[in-house]
PDB file of C-alpha atoms and ligand atoms in Angstrom:
ATOM      1  CA  MET A   1      11.847 136.271   4.379  1.00 59.00           C
ATOM      2  CA  ILE A   2      14.200 137.149   7.046  1.00 61.00           C
ATOM      3  CA  ALA A   3      15.942 134.346   8.928  1.00 68.00           C
ATOM      4  CA  GLU A   4      15.244 134.452  12.500  1.00 76.00           C
ATOM      5  CA  GLN A   5      18.122 135.055  14.483  1.00 83.00           C
ATOM      6  CA  LYS A   6      19.400 133.253  17.298  1.00 91.00           C
ATOM      7  CA  PRO A   7      19.800 134.379  20.990  1.00 95.00           C
ATOM      8  CA  LEU A   8      23.429 135.759  21.156  1.00 96.00           C
ATOM      9  CA  THR A   9      24.967 133.853  23.975  1.00 95.00           C
ATOM     10  CA  TYR A  10      28.597 134.301  25.796  1.00 95.00           C
ATOM     11  CA  LYS A  11      30.571 132.907  23.595  1.00 96.00           C
ATOM     12  CA  ASP A  12      29.389 135.685  20.591  1.00 97.00           C
ATOM     13  CA  TYR A  13      31.402 137.692  22.662  1.00 98.00           C
ATOM     14  CA  SER A  14      34.942 136.158  22.417  1.00 97.00           C
ATOM     15  CA  THR A  15      37.285 136.548  19.924  1.00 97.00           C
ATOM     16  CA  PRO A  16      40.293 134.644  18.924  1.00 96.00           C
ATOM     17  CA  VAL A  17      42.824 136.432  20.738  1.00 97.00           C
ATOM     18  CA  HIS A  18      44.727 134.480  22.545  1.00 95.00           C
ATOM     19  CA  ILE A  19      44.528 135.071  25.967  1.00 95.00           C
ATOM     20  CA  ASN A  20      47.693 136.125  27.944  1.00 94.00           C
ATOM     21  CA  TRP A  21      47.265 136.069  31.899  1.00 97.00           C
ATOM     22  CA  CYS A  22      48.837 133.937  33.843  1.00 97.00           C
ATOM     23  CA  PRO A  23      47.172 130.387  35.057  1.00 96.00           C
ATOM     24  CA  ALA A  24      44.449 130.931  37.416  1.00 94.00           C
ATOM     25  CA  CYS A  25      44.677 134.706  37.249  1.00 97.00           C
ATOM     26  CA  GLY A  26      41.398 136.131  38.347  1.00 96.00           C
ATOM     27  CA  ASP A  27      40.881 138.314  35.324  1.00 97.00           C
ATOM     28  CA  PHE A  28      39.416 135.149  33.807  1.00 96.00           C
ATOM     29  CA  GLY A  29      36.555 135.019  35.630  1.00 96.00           C
ATOM     30  CA  ILE A  30      35.262 138.463  34.838  1.00 97.00           C
ATOM     31  CA  VAL A  31      36.121 138.219  31.184  1.00 97.00           C
ATOM     32  CA  THR A  32      33.429 135.684  31.391  1.00 95.00           C
ATOM     33  CA  ALA A  33      31.409 137.792  33.353  1.00 96.00           C
ATOM     34  CA  ILE A  34      31.570 140.961  31.057  1.00 97.00           C
ATOM     35  CA  GLN A  35      30.701 138.557  28.372  1.00 97.00           C
ATOM     36  CA  LYS A  36      27.548 136.874  29.859  1.00 96.00           C
ATOM     37  CA  ALA A  37      26.421 139.846  31.169  1.00 97.00           C
ATOM     38  CA  LEU A  38      25.665 141.465  27.112  1.00 98.00           C
ATOM     39  CA  ALA A  39      23.996 137.448  26.353  1.00 98.00           C
ATOM     40  CA  LYS A  40      22.027 138.004  29.095  1.00 98.00           C
ATOM     41  CA  LEU A  41      20.891 141.722  27.787  1.00 98.00           C
ATOM     42  CA  GLN A  42      21.018 140.814  24.051  1.00 98.00           C
ATOM     43  CA  ILE A  43      22.882 143.392  23.310  1.00 98.00           C
ATOM     44  CA  PRO A  44      24.892 143.442  19.958  1.00 97.00           C
ATOM     45  CA  PRO A  45      28.535 143.304  19.798  1.00 97.00           C
ATOM     46  CA  HIS A  46      28.804 146.232  17.161  1.00 96.00           C
ATOM     47  CA  ARG A  47      26.408 148.222  19.849  1.00 97.00           C
ATOM     48  CA  VAL A  48      28.692 147.875  22.768  1.00 98.00           C
ATOM     49  CA  ALA A  49      32.399 149.853  23.439  1.00 98.00           C
ATOM     50  CA  MET A  50      34.874 148.135  25.970  1.00 98.00           C
ATOM     51  CA  PHE A  51      38.139 150.813  27.229  1.00 98.00           C
ATOM     52  CA  SER A  52      40.234 149.987  28.972  1.00 98.00           C
ATOM     53  CA  GLY A  53      43.900 151.368  30.549  1.00 96.00           C
ATOM     54  CA  ILE A  54      46.671 150.396  31.580  1.00 96.00           C
ATOM     55  CA  GLY A  55      48.059 146.947  33.344  1.00 95.00           C
ATOM     56  CA  CYS A  56      46.711 143.482  33.490  1.00 96.00           C
ATOM     57  CA  SER A  57      42.815 144.302  33.473  1.00 97.00           C
ATOM     58  CA  GLY A  58      44.226 146.963  29.807  1.00 97.00           C
ATOM     59  CA  LYS A  59      43.819 143.353  27.905  1.00 97.00           C
ATOM     60  CA  THR A  60      40.282 142.993  28.325  1.00 98.00           C
ATOM     61  CA  PRO A  61      38.628 144.758  25.019  1.00 98.00           C
ATOM     62  CA  HIS A  62      41.223 142.095  23.044  1.00 98.00           C
ATOM     63  CA  TYR A  63      39.015 139.164  24.652  1.00 98.00           C
ATOM     64  CA  ILE A  64      35.889 140.805  24.291  1.00 98.00           C
ATOM     65  CA  ASN A  65      33.966 140.469  20.808  1.00 98.00           C
ATOM     66  CA  ALA A  66      33.149 144.506  20.809  1.00 98.00           C
ATOM     67  CA  TYR A  67      34.093 147.999  19.936  1.00 97.00           C
ATOM     68  CA  GLY A  68      37.191 148.296  21.524  1.00 97.00           C
ATOM     69  CA  PHE A  69      40.014 151.406  22.900  1.00 97.00           C
ATOM     70  CA  HIS A  70      42.851 150.300  24.890  1.00 97.00           C
ATOM     71  CA  THR A  71      43.815 154.021  26.064  1.00 97.00           C
ATOM     72  CA  LEU A  72      46.258 154.966  28.282  1.00 96.00           C
ATOM     73  CA  HIS A  73      47.385 154.427  31.895  1.00 96.00           C
ATOM     74  CA  GLY A  74      44.592 156.200  34.352  1.00 96.00           C
ATOM     75  CA  ARG A  75      43.230 157.497  31.250  1.00 97.00           C
ATOM     76  CA  VAL A  76      40.391 155.212  30.875  1.00 98.00           C
ATOM     77  CA  VAL A  77      37.303 157.190  32.277  1.00 98.00           C
ATOM     78  CA  PRO A  78      37.850 160.441  30.188  1.00 97.00           C
ATOM     79  CA  ASN A  79      37.931 158.269  27.073  1.00 98.00           C
ATOM     80  CA  ALA A  80      34.984 156.494  27.734  1.00 98.00           C
ATOM     81  CA  SER A  81      32.670 159.345  28.671  1.00 97.00           C
ATOM     82  CA  GLY A  82      33.995 160.733  25.297  1.00 95.00           C
ATOM     83  CA  GLY A  83      33.070 157.532  23.231  1.00 96.00           C
ATOM     84  CA  ARG A  84      29.410 157.603  25.004  1.00 95.00           C
ATOM     85  CA  LEU A  85      29.004 161.111  24.424  1.00 93.00           C
ATOM     86  CA  ALA A  86      29.797 160.825  20.856  1.00 92.00           C
ATOM     87  CA  ASN A  87      27.605 157.957  20.433  1.00 93.00           C
ATOM     88  CA  ARG A  88      24.745 157.507  23.148  1.00 91.00           C
ATOM     89  CA  ASP A  89      23.758 154.483  21.218  1.00 93.00           C
ATOM     90  CA  LEU A  90      26.786 152.324  22.293  1.00 96.00           C
ATOM     91  CA  THR A  91      26.737 150.501  25.923  1.00 98.00           C
ATOM     92  CA  VAL A  92      30.031 151.780  26.816  1.00 98.00           C
ATOM     93  CA  ILE A  93      31.404 150.189  29.474  1.00 98.00           C
ATOM     94  CA  ALA A  94      35.096 151.227  30.681  1.00 98.00           C
ATOM     95  CA  VAL A  95      37.502 148.220  32.447  1.00 98.00           C
ATOM     96  CA  GLY A  96      40.857 149.396  34.567  1.00 97.00           C
ATOM     97  CA  GLY A  97      42.988 148.405  37.410  1.00 97.00           C
ATOM     98  CA  ASP A  98      43.051 149.340  41.254  1.00 97.00           C
ATOM     99  CA  GLY A  99      46.593 151.298  40.533  1.00 96.00           C
ATOM    100  CA  ASP A 100      45.033 152.675  36.867  1.00 96.00           C
ATOM    101  CA  GLY A 101      41.668 153.911  38.521  1.00 96.00           C
ATOM    102  CA  TYR A 102      42.010 154.314  42.495  1.00 97.00           C
ATOM    103  CA  GLY A 103      45.875 155.898  41.488  1.00 96.00           C
ATOM    104  CA  ILE A 104      46.976 157.928  38.658  1.00 96.00           C
ATOM    105  CA  GLY A 105      43.236 158.005  37.696  1.00 96.00           C
ATOM    106  CA  SER A 106      41.622 158.905  40.854  1.00 96.00           C
ATOM    107  CA  GLY A 107      40.865 162.390  39.709  1.00 97.00           C
ATOM    108  CA  TYR A 108      39.010 160.836  36.481  1.00 97.00           C
ATOM    109  CA  PHE A 109      37.668 158.341  38.735  1.00 97.00           C
ATOM    110  CA  VAL A 110      35.564 161.018  41.089  1.00 97.00           C
ATOM    111  CA  ASN A 111      34.430 163.077  37.990  1.00 96.00           C
ATOM    112  CA  ALA A 112      33.217 160.683  36.156  1.00 96.00           C
ATOM    113  CA  GLY A 113      30.703 160.123  39.730  1.00 96.00           C
ATOM    114  CA  ARG A 114      29.308 163.783  39.645  1.00 96.00           C
ATOM    115  CA  ARG A 115      28.884 163.527  35.568  1.00 95.00           C
ATOM    116  CA  ASN A 116      26.494 161.101  36.283  1.00 97.00           C
ATOM    117  CA  LEU A 117      27.068 159.926  32.315  1.00 97.00           C
ATOM    118  CA  ASN A 118      25.127 157.043  31.572  1.00 97.00           C
ATOM    119  CA  PHE A 119      28.264 154.350  31.375  1.00 98.00           C
ATOM    120  CA  THR A 120      29.692 151.225  33.396  1.00 98.00           C
ATOM    121  CA  TYR A 121      33.072 151.234  35.103  1.00 98.00           C
ATOM    122  CA  LEU A 122      34.316 147.993  36.388  1.00 98.00           C
ATOM    123  CA  VAL A 123      37.896 148.140  38.153  1.00 98.00           C
ATOM    124  CA  PHE A 124      39.537 144.724  38.702  1.00 98.00           C
ATOM    125  CA  ASP A 125      40.343 145.015  42.387  1.00 98.00           C
ATOM    126  CA  ASN A 126      43.881 142.562  43.103  1.00 97.00           C
ATOM    127  CA  GLY A 127      45.598 145.090  45.560  1.00 96.00           C
ATOM    128  CA  VAL A 128      48.776 145.142  43.666  1.00 95.00           C
ATOM    129  CA  TYR A 129      50.282 146.916  40.322  1.00 95.00           C
ATOM    130  CA  GLY A 130      50.062 143.323  38.262  1.00 93.00           C
ATOM    131  CA  LEU A 131      51.475 143.974  34.999  1.00 94.00           C
ATOM    132  CA  THR A 132      54.742 145.901  36.962  1.00 92.00           C
ATOM    133  CA  LYS A 133      56.059 142.991  39.187  1.00 93.00           C
ATOM    134  CA  GLY A 134      53.432 143.785  42.016  1.00 93.00           C
ATOM    135  CA  GLN A 135      53.752 146.983  43.684  1.00 95.00           C
ATOM    136  CA  ALA A 136      51.505 147.914  46.489  1.00 94.00           C
ATOM    137  CA  ALA A 137      48.395 149.388  44.578  1.00 96.00           C
ATOM    138  CA  PRO A 138      45.727 152.230  46.350  1.00 96.00           C
ATOM    139  CA  THR A 139      43.974 149.413  48.309  1.00 97.00           C
ATOM    140  CA  LEU A 140      46.069 147.338  49.660  1.00 96.00           C
ATOM    141  CA  ALA A 141      46.317 148.307  53.267  1.00 96.00           C
ATOM    142  CA  ARG A 142      48.734 149.471  55.214  1.00 97.00           C
ATOM    143  CA  GLY A 143      50.987 146.541  56.788  1.00 97.00           C
ATOM    144  CA  MET A 144      50.496 144.388  54.187  1.00 96.00           C
ATOM    145  CA  LYS A 145      53.053 142.518  52.824  1.00 96.00           C
ATOM    146  CA  THR A 146      52.672 140.254  49.401  1.00 96.00           C
ATOM    147  CA  LYS A 147      55.544 138.149  48.099  1.00 95.00           C
ATOM    148  CA  SER A 148      56.256 140.489  45.900  1.00 94.00           C
ATOM    149  CA  MET A 149      57.239 144.035  48.174  1.00 94.00           C
ATOM    150  CA  PRO A 150      60.126 143.579  50.140  1.00 95.00           C
ATOM    151  CA  GLU A 151      58.627 146.117  53.082  1.00 96.00           C
ATOM    152  CA  PRO A 152      55.169 146.073  54.215  1.00 97.00           C
ATOM    153  CA  ALA A 153      52.960 149.004  53.045  1.00 96.00           C
ATOM    154  CA  ILE A 154      53.486 152.556  54.598  1.00 96.00           C
ATOM    155  CA  GLN A 155      50.301 153.964  53.239  1.00 95.00           C
ATOM    156  CA  ASP A 156      47.068 153.479  53.954  1.00 96.00           C
ATOM    157  CA  SER A 157      44.122 152.070  51.657  1.00 97.00           C
ATOM    158  CA  LEU A 158      41.737 153.481  50.029  1.00 97.00           C
ATOM    159  CA  ASN A 159      38.083 152.816  50.276  1.00 98.00           C
ATOM    160  CA  PRO A 160      36.582 152.581  46.752  1.00 98.00           C
ATOM    161  CA  ILE A 161      32.662 152.076  47.379  1.00 98.00           C
ATOM    162  CA  ALA A 162      32.998 155.036  49.887  1.00 98.00           C
ATOM    163  CA  LEU A 163      34.891 157.285  47.269  1.00 98.00           C
ATOM    164  CA  ALA A 164      32.691 156.401  44.625  1.00 98.00           C
ATOM    165  CA  ILE A 165      29.098 157.107  46.786  1.00 98.00           C
ATOM    166  CA  GLY A 166      30.606 160.458  47.640  1.00 98.00           C
ATOM    167  CA  SER A 167      31.751 160.829  44.327  1.00 98.00           C
ATOM    168  CA  GLY A 168      28.122 161.205  42.871  1.00 98.00           C
ATOM    169  CA  TYR A 169      28.036 157.342  41.287  1.00 98.00           C
ATOM    170  CA  THR A 170      24.848 155.988  40.928  1.00 98.00           C
ATOM    171  CA  PHE A 171      25.012 152.462  41.572  1.00 98.00           C
ATOM    172  CA  VAL A 172      27.609 151.283  43.807  1.00 98.00           C
ATOM    173  CA  ALA A 173      28.679 147.797  44.466  1.00 98.00           C
ATOM    174  CA  ARG A 174      31.469 145.319  44.605  1.00 98.00           C
ATOM    175  CA  GLY A 175      31.284 141.871  43.041  1.00 98.00           C
ATOM    176  CA  TYR A 176      34.120 138.580  43.081  1.00 97.00           C
ATOM    177  CA  ALA A 177      35.833 137.420  40.053  1.00 97.00           C
ATOM    178  CA  LEU A 178      35.562 133.755  40.876  1.00 94.00           C
ATOM    179  CA  ASP A 179      32.355 133.321  42.053  1.00 83.00           C
ATOM    180  CA  GLN A 180      31.262 129.132  42.438  1.00 68.00           C
ATOM    181  CA  SER A 181      28.100 129.719  40.915  1.00 72.00           C
ATOM    182  CA  GLY A 182      29.315 131.346  37.752  1.00 71.00           C
ATOM    183  CA  ASP A 183      26.458 133.938  37.247  1.00 94.00           C
ATOM    184  CA  VAL A 184      26.455 135.842  40.291  1.00 96.00           C
ATOM    185  CA  LEU A 185      28.628 138.250  39.028  1.00 97.00           C
ATOM    186  CA  ALA A 186      27.052 138.237  35.324  1.00 97.00           C
ATOM    187  CA  ASN A 187      23.989 139.494  37.224  1.00 97.00           C
ATOM    188  CA  LEU A 188      25.211 142.154  38.902  1.00 98.00           C
ATOM    189  CA  ILE A 189      26.988 143.334  35.651  1.00 98.00           C
ATOM    190  CA  ALA A 190      24.400 142.958  33.851  1.00 98.00           C
ATOM    191  CA  GLU A 191      22.537 145.399  36.680  1.00 98.00           C
ATOM    192  CA  ALA A 192      25.084 147.603  36.789  1.00 98.00           C
ATOM    193  CA  ILE A 193      24.833 147.951  32.887  1.00 98.00           C
ATOM    194  CA  GLN A 194      20.712 148.367  32.992  1.00 98.00           C
ATOM    195  CA  HIS A 195      21.397 151.127  35.449  1.00 98.00           C
ATOM    196  CA  GLU A 196      20.814 154.802  33.876  1.00 98.00           C
ATOM    197  CA  GLY A 197      23.666 156.404  35.395  1.00 98.00           C
ATOM    198  CA  SER A 198      27.221 156.215  36.015  1.00 98.00           C
ATOM    199  CA  SER A 199      27.151 152.288  37.555  1.00 98.00           C
ATOM    200  CA  PHE A 200      30.808 151.422  39.396  1.00 98.00           C
ATOM    201  CA  VAL A 201      31.350 147.779  39.850  1.00 98.00           C
ATOM    202  CA  ASP A 202      34.522 147.693  42.014  1.00 98.00           C
ATOM    203  CA  ILE A 203      35.186 143.106  41.724  1.00 98.00           C
ATOM    204  CA  LEU A 204      37.309 141.396  44.325  1.00 98.00           C
ATOM    205  CA  GLN A 205      40.347 139.983  41.733  1.00 97.00           C
ATOM    206  CA  THR A 206      42.858 137.137  42.786  1.00 97.00           C
ATOM    207  CA  CYS A 207      45.977 137.663  41.083  1.00 97.00           C
ATOM    208  CA  PRO A 208      48.204 134.462  42.118  1.00 97.00           C
ATOM    209  CA  THR A 209      51.045 135.581  40.810  1.00 97.00           C
ATOM    210  CA  TYR A 210      51.662 138.548  42.666  1.00 96.00           C
ATOM    211  CA  ASN A 211      49.224 138.922  45.666  1.00 97.00           C
ATOM    212  CA  ASP A 212      49.275 135.573  48.208  1.00 96.00           C
ATOM    213  CA  LEU A 213      47.338 137.599  50.842  1.00 96.00           C
ATOM    214  CA  MET A 214      43.666 137.703  49.301  1.00 95.00           C
ATOM    215  CA  THR A 215      43.433 134.037  47.355  1.00 96.00           C
ATOM    216  CA  VAL A 216      40.838 132.003  46.474  1.00 96.00           C
ATOM    217  CA  LYS A 217      41.341 130.275  49.565  1.00 96.00           C
ATOM    218  CA  TRP A 218      41.224 133.269  51.771  1.00 96.00           C
ATOM    219  CA  PHE A 219      38.047 134.758  49.946  1.00 96.00           C
ATOM    220  CA  ASN A 220      36.669 131.555  50.474  1.00 94.00           C
ATOM    221  CA  GLU A 221      37.556 130.458  54.045  1.00 95.00           C
ATOM    222  CA  LYS A 222      34.454 130.397  56.852  1.00 94.00           C
ATOM    223  CA  PRO A 223      36.129 132.522  59.661  1.00 93.00           C
ATOM    224  CA  GLN A 224      34.322 132.221  62.978  1.00 88.00           C
ATOM    225  CA  GLY A 225      31.495 129.663  60.881  1.00 93.00           C
ATOM    226  CA  ASN A 226      30.518 132.410  58.818  1.00 92.00           C
ATOM    227  CA  SER A 227      31.572 132.358  55.380  1.00 93.00           C
ATOM    228  CA  ARG A 228      33.810 135.348  54.326  1.00 96.00           C
ATOM    229  CA  LEU A 229      32.194 136.591  51.050  1.00 96.00           C
ATOM    230  CA  TYR A 230      28.563 137.206  51.646  1.00 96.00           C
ATOM    231  CA  GLN A 231      25.653 139.308  49.485  1.00 96.00           C
ATOM    232  CA  LEU A 232      24.637 141.810  51.321  1.00 97.00           C
ATOM    233  CA  THR A 233      20.827 140.972  50.314  1.00 97.00           C
ATOM    234  CA  GLU A 234      20.946 137.917  52.262  1.00 95.00           C
ATOM    235  CA  GLU A 235      21.524 139.742  55.518  1.00 94.00           C
ATOM    236  CA  GLY A 236      18.740 142.133  54.876  1.00 96.00           C
ATOM    237  CA  TYR A 237      20.835 145.260  53.159  1.00 98.00           C
ATOM    238  CA  GLU A 238      18.502 146.823  50.271  1.00 96.00           C
ATOM    239  CA  GLY A 239      20.797 149.380  48.319  1.00 97.00           C
ATOM    240  CA  VAL A 240      18.645 150.971  45.854  1.00 98.00           C
ATOM    241  CA  VAL A 241      16.748 154.366  47.419  1.00 98.00           C
ATOM    242  CA  LYS A 242      13.410 154.065  46.364  1.00 97.00           C
ATOM    243  CA  ASP A 243      11.423 157.626  46.520  1.00 97.00           C
ATOM    244  CA  VAL A 244      14.221 159.857  44.713  1.00 97.00           C
ATOM    245  CA  SER A 245      12.366 162.866  44.994  1.00 97.00           C
ATOM    246  CA  ASN A 246      13.231 162.654  48.617  1.00 98.00           C
ATOM    247  CA  PRO A 247      16.769 164.048  49.453  1.00 97.00           C
ATOM    248  CA  ASP A 248      16.894 162.829  53.336  1.00 98.00           C
ATOM    249  CA  GLU A 249      16.319 159.445  51.710  1.00 98.00           C
ATOM    250  CA  ILE A 250      19.101 159.668  49.232  1.00 98.00           C
ATOM    251  CA  ILE A 251      21.357 161.051  52.529  1.00 98.00           C
ATOM    252  CA  ALA A 252      20.513 158.706  55.283  1.00 98.00           C
ATOM    253  CA  LYS A 253      21.076 155.336  52.009  1.00 98.00           C
ATOM    254  CA  LYS A 254      24.427 156.792  51.291  1.00 98.00           C
ATOM    255  CA  ALA A 255      25.284 157.330  54.936  1.00 98.00           C
ATOM    256  CA  GLN A 256      24.093 153.686  55.182  1.00 98.00           C
ATOM    257  CA  ALA A 257      26.200 152.491  52.485  1.00 98.00           C
ATOM    258  CA  VAL A 258      29.471 154.226  53.316  1.00 98.00           C
ATOM    259  CA  GLY A 259      29.201 152.953  56.667  1.00 98.00           C
ATOM    260  CA  LYS A 260      28.414 149.058  55.586  1.00 98.00           C
ATOM    261  CA  SER A 261      31.560 149.673  52.876  1.00 98.00           C
ATOM    262  CA  TYR A 262      33.861 149.908  56.053  1.00 97.00           C
ATOM    263  CA  GLU A 263      32.791 145.948  56.653  1.00 97.00           C
ATOM    264  CA  TRP A 264      35.862 144.536  55.736  1.00 95.00           C
ATOM    265  CA  GLY A 265      37.864 141.496  57.179  1.00 94.00           C
ATOM    266  CA  ASP A 266      36.044 138.159  58.317  1.00 95.00           C
ATOM    267  CA  ARG A 267      33.151 139.215  56.494  1.00 96.00           C
ATOM    268  CA  VAL A 268      32.992 141.147  53.176  1.00 97.00           C
ATOM    269  CA  PRO A 269      30.027 142.283  51.722  1.00 98.00           C
ATOM    270  CA  LEU A 270      29.330 141.838  47.951  1.00 97.00           C
ATOM    271  CA  GLY A 271      26.209 143.303  46.008  1.00 98.00           C
ATOM    272  CA  ILE A 272      24.779 146.412  45.385  1.00 98.00           C
ATOM    273  CA  PHE A 273      25.485 149.100  48.687  1.00 98.00           C
ATOM    274  CA  TYR A 274      23.715 151.818  46.911  1.00 98.00           C
ATOM    275  CA  GLN A 275      21.551 152.591  43.444  1.00 98.00           C
ATOM    276  CA  ALA A 276      19.505 155.561  43.037  1.00 98.00           C
ATOM    277  CA  ARG A 277      18.244 156.763  39.412  1.00 98.00           C
ATOM    278  CA  LEU A 278      18.637 160.568  39.337  1.00 98.00           C
ATOM    279  CA  ARG A 279      19.131 162.714  36.439  1.00 96.00           C
ATOM    280  CA  THR A 280      21.988 162.086  34.069  1.00 96.00           C
ATOM    281  CA  TYR A 281      24.388 163.814  32.360  1.00 95.00           C
ATOM    282  CA  GLU A 282      22.390 162.910  29.219  1.00 93.00           C
ATOM    283  CA  GLU A 283      19.159 164.626  30.257  1.00 93.00           C
ATOM    284  CA  GLU A 284      21.115 167.598  31.306  1.00 92.00           C
ATOM    285  CA  LEU A 285      22.478 167.482  27.516  1.00 90.00           C
ATOM    286  CA  GLU A 286      19.278 167.173  26.180  1.00 87.00           C
ATOM    287  CA  GLY A 287      18.049 170.679  27.828  1.00 80.00           C
ATOM    288  CA  ARG A 288      20.732 172.700  26.747  1.00 84.00           C
ATOM    289  CA  LEU A 289      22.172 171.032  23.544  1.00 79.00           C
ATOM    290  CA  PRO A 290      18.963 171.659  20.582  1.00 74.00           C
ATOM    291  CA  ASN A 291      19.109 167.986  19.336  1.00 75.00           C
ATOM    292  CA  TYR A 292      20.914 166.422  21.257  1.00 78.00           C
ATOM    293  CA  GLY A 293      18.004 164.014  22.106  1.00 76.00           C
ATOM    294  CA  THR A 294      17.803 162.785  18.037  1.00 79.00           C
ATOM    295  CA  ALA A 295      20.596 161.366  17.032  1.00 81.00           C
ATOM    296  CA  PRO A 296      24.058 160.456  18.107  1.00 83.00           C
ATOM    297  CA  LEU A 297      26.716 163.447  17.546  1.00 82.00           C
ATOM    298  CA  ILE A 298      28.556 160.976  15.612  1.00 83.00           C
ATOM    299  CA  ASP A 299      25.611 161.371  12.920  1.00 84.00           C
ATOM    300  CA  TRP A 300      25.894 165.416  12.780  1.00 82.00           C
ATOM    301  CA  ASP A 301      26.508 167.333  10.018  1.00 80.00           C
ATOM    302  CA  VAL A 302      29.260 169.081  12.311  1.00 75.00           C
ATOM    303  CA  ALA A 303      31.095 170.426   9.300  1.00 79.00           C
ATOM    304  CA  HIS A 304      28.461 172.426   7.966  1.00 81.00           C
ATOM    305  CA  ARG A 305      27.175 174.162  10.980  1.00 76.00           C
ATOM    306  CA  ASP A 306      26.531 177.812  10.890  1.00 81.00           C
ATOM    307  CA  VAL A 307      28.933 178.921  13.609  1.00 81.00           C
ATOM    308  CA  SER A 308      28.388 183.097  12.444  1.00 85.00           C
ATOM    309  CA  LYS A 309      26.428 183.495  15.445  1.00 82.00           C
ATOM    310  CA  LEU A 310      29.603 182.630  17.713  1.00 81.00           C
ATOM    311  CA  LEU A 311      31.883 184.800  15.467  1.00 84.00           C
ATOM    312  CA  GLY A 312      29.681 187.458  16.025  1.00 85.00           C
ATOM    313  CA  ALA A 313      29.955 186.421  20.064  1.00 75.00           C
ATOM    314  CA  LEU A 314      33.474 187.064  19.658  1.00 72.00           C
ATOM    315  CA  ARG A 315      34.070 190.187  17.756  1.00 70.00           C
TER     316      ARG A 315
HETATM  317 FE1  SF4 B   1      46.671 137.908  36.544  1.00 66.32          FE
HETATM  318 FE2  SF4 B   1      48.454 138.896  38.190  1.00 66.32          FE
HETATM  319 FE3  SF4 B   1      48.985 137.643  35.965  1.00 66.32          FE
HETATM  320 FE4  SF4 B   1      48.397 140.098  35.791  1.00 66.32          FE
HETATM  321  S1  SF4 B   1      50.007 139.650  37.156  1.00 66.32           S
HETATM  322  S2  SF4 B   1      47.885 138.821  34.861  1.00 66.32           S
HETATM  323  S3  SF4 B   1      47.053 140.569  37.446  1.00 66.32           S
HETATM  324  S4  SF4 B   1      48.368 136.687  38.002  1.00 66.32           S
HETATM  325 MG1   MG B   2      46.153 145.801  40.657  1.00 66.32          MG
END
């Protein structure tokens, strides 16, 4: 008799590794949200592969019970893409910081959007390079000066949501690491994982050690009586493209989403800015690589392939 399996809970995705982030770091909220999202979707740990870059966020795979690969600075996206291409049976989640993904990793970030491979990229966005003592990262606006900087930032910040939409990501969202209910971010991450195509979530994350501007207090303030953080859906915004066969609808939704992404300051929108079920990279490959759809690449007998035709063509 086969024993009935208990449903997985978020605790099934935790590891005994000591978490050495600073006390009250927003990263704790993100790890819990990832674990809750995986439990919500009931994806067994051996079917999940976590990839990370370098930075405080880079430690995340050590804290999640799944396959883990702590890669190089800025290189999380190509490694995660390779993992997904090699084994499409895996749920692939890439994590990294804003410095890692939008600075040194920006070329990879952009081109992953164009590819629309089915994976999820979560960026822990705290405006600073936390691991290297709080220098200004690409999302810190010109003129801002955190307690870790001797002078204000002298470069403009980039807009991750607009950049992701322009690059071709087909699920583009923003979350907040420390939402009070605890499940809003988990649900958003679950939606990102379920989306077929490249999903991107910019997660606003507090860094109490170096960023004294974007604090929990700042995020929870109510300038002019309205909550600074609000869900797009609360105000009637709908990010999903309904008819993906209509290019005009796709372009109109992208334009609307980019416009919305520039709302920042007294009001900061959260949730899905843009989502469209478009052709994935895997679906492109199915028509080009024989057997691609039948088994993951790792199961192919590549050692005994007949390459004589290829060699003949090179003669
Ligand atoms: Fe978190 Fe900032 Fe500490 Fe890094 S430096 S662990 S981001 S609080
Ligand atoms: Mg950072």
